[in-house]
XYZ file of N, CA and C in Angstrom:
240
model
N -14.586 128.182 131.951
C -13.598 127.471 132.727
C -12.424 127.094 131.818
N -11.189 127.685 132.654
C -9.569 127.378 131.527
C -9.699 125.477 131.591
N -9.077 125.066 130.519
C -8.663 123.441 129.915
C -7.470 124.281 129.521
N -6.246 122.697 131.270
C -5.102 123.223 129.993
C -4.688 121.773 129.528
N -4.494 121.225 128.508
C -3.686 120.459 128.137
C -2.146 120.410 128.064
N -1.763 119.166 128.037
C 0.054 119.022 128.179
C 0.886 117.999 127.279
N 1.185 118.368 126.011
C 1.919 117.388 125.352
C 3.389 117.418 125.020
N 4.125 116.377 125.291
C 5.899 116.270 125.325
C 5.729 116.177 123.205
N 6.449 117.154 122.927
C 6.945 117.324 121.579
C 8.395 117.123 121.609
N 8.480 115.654 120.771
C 10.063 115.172 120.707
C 10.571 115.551 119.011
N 11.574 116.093 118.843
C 11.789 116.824 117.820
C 13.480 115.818 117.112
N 12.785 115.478 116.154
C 14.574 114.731 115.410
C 14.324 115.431 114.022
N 16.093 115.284 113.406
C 16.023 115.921 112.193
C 16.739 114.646 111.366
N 15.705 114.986 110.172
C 15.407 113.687 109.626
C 17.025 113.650 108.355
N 16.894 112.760 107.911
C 18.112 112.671 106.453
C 18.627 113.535 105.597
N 17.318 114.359 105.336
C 17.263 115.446 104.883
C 17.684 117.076 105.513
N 17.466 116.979 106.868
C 18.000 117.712 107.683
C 16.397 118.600 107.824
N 14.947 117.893 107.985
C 14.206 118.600 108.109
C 13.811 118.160 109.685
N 13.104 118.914 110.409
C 12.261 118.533 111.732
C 11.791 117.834 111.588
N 11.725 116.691 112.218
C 10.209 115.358 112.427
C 10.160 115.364 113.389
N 8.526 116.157 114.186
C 8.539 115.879 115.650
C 7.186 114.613 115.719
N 7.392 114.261 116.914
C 6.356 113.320 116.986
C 6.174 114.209 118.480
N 4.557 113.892 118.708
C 3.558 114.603 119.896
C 3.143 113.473 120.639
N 3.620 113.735 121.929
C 2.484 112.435 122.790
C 1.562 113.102 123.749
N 0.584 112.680 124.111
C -0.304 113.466 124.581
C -0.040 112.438 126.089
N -0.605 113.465 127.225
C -0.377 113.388 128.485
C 0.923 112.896 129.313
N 2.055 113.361 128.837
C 3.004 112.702 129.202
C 3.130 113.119 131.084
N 4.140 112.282 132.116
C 4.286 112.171 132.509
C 5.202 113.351 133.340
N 4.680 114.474 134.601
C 5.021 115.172 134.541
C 6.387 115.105 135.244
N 7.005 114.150 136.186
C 8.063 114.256 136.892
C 9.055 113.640 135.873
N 9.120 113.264 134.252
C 9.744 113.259 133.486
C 11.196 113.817 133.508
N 12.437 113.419 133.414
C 14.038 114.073 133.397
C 14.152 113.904 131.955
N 14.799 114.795 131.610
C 15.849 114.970 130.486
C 16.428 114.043 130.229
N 17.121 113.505 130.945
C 17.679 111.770 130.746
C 16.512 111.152 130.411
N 15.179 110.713 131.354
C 14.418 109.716 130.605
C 14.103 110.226 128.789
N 13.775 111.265 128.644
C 13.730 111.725 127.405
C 14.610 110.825 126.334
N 15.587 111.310 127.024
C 16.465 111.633 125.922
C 16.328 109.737 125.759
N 16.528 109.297 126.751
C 16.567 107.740 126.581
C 15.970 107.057 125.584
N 14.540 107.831 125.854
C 13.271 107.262 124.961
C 13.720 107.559 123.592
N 13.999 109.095 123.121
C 14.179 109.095 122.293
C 15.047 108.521 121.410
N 16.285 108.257 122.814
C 17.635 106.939 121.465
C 16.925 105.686 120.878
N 15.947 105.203 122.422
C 15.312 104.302 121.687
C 14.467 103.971 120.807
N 13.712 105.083 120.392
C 12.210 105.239 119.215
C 13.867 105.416 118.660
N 14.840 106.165 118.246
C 15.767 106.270 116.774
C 16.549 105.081 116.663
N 16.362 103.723 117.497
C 17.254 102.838 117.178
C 16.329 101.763 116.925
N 14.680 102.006 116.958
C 13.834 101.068 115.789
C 14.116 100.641 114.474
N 14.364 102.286 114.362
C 14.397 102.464 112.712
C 13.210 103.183 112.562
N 12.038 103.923 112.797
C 11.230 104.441 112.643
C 11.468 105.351 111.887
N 12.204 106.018 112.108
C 12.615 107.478 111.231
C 14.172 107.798 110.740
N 14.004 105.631 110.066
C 15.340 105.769 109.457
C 14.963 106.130 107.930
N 15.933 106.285 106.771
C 15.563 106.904 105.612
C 16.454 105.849 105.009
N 16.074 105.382 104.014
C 16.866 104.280 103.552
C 17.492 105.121 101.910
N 18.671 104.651 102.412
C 19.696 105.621 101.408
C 20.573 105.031 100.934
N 20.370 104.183 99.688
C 21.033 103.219 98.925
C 20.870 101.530 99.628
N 21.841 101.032 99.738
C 21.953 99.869 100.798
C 21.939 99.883 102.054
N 21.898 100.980 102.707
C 21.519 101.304 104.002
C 20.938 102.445 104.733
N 20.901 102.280 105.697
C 19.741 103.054 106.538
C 20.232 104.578 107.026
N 20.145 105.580 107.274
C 20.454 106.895 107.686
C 19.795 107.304 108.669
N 20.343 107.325 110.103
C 19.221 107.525 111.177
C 19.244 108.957 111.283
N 17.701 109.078 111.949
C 17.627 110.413 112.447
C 18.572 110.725 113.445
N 18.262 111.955 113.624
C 19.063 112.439 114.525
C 18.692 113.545 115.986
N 18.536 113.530 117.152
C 17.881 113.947 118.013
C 17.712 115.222 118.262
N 16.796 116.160 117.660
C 17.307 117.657 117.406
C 16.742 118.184 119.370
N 15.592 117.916 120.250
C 15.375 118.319 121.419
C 14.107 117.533 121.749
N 13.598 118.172 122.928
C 12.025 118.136 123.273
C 11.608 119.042 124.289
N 10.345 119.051 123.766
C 9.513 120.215 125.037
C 8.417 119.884 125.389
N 7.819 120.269 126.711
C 6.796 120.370 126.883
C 5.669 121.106 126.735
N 4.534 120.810 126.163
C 3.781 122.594 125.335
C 2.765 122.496 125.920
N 2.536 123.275 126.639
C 0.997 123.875 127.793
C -0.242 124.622 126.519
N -1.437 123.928 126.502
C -2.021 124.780 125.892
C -3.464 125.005 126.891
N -3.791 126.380 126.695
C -4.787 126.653 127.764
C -5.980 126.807 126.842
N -6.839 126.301 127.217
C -8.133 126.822 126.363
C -9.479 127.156 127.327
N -9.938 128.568 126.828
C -10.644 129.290 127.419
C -11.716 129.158 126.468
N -13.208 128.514 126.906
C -14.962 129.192 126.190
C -15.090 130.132 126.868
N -16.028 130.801 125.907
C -16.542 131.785 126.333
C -18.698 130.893 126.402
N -18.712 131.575 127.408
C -20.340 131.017 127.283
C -21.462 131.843 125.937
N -21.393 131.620 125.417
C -22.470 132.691 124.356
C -23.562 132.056 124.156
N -24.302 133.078 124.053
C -25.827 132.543 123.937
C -26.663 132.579 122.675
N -27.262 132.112 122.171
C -27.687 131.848 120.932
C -28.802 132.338 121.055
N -29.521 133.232 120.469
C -30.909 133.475 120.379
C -31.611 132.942 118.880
């Protein structure tokens, strides 16, 4: 029997200019692009994934997000 799972991957690029995604598991499927994006100004205006660069802070910056379907299929096998 297929298991699919569904996690929103929010993707910012960090000080350095590398990817930092953070994964949430079961997100909410009637989700908009606007709420996204919302969430995400707001997790980058914590400071969570600010980089502190001399006397002050360097925020990330919002590179996208997606939603990633993963299907997982057993197979039944039998052990003798």
């Amino acid at each position: 029997m297929a298991e699919t799972k569904t996690i929103l991957q929010l993707d910012f690029i960090s000080h350095e200019g590398k990817t930092v995604s953070i994964k949430l598991a079961d997100p909410r499927e009637d989700l908009t692009a606007e709420e996204i994006q919302n969430a995400m100004e707001q997790l980058n205006n914590t400071r969570v994934l600010y980089k502190i660069h001399g006397a002050y802070f360097v925020p990330a910056k919002i590179k996208g997000a997606k939603f990633i379907d993963t299907v997982t299929n057993e197979f039944d096998i039998e052990i003798e």
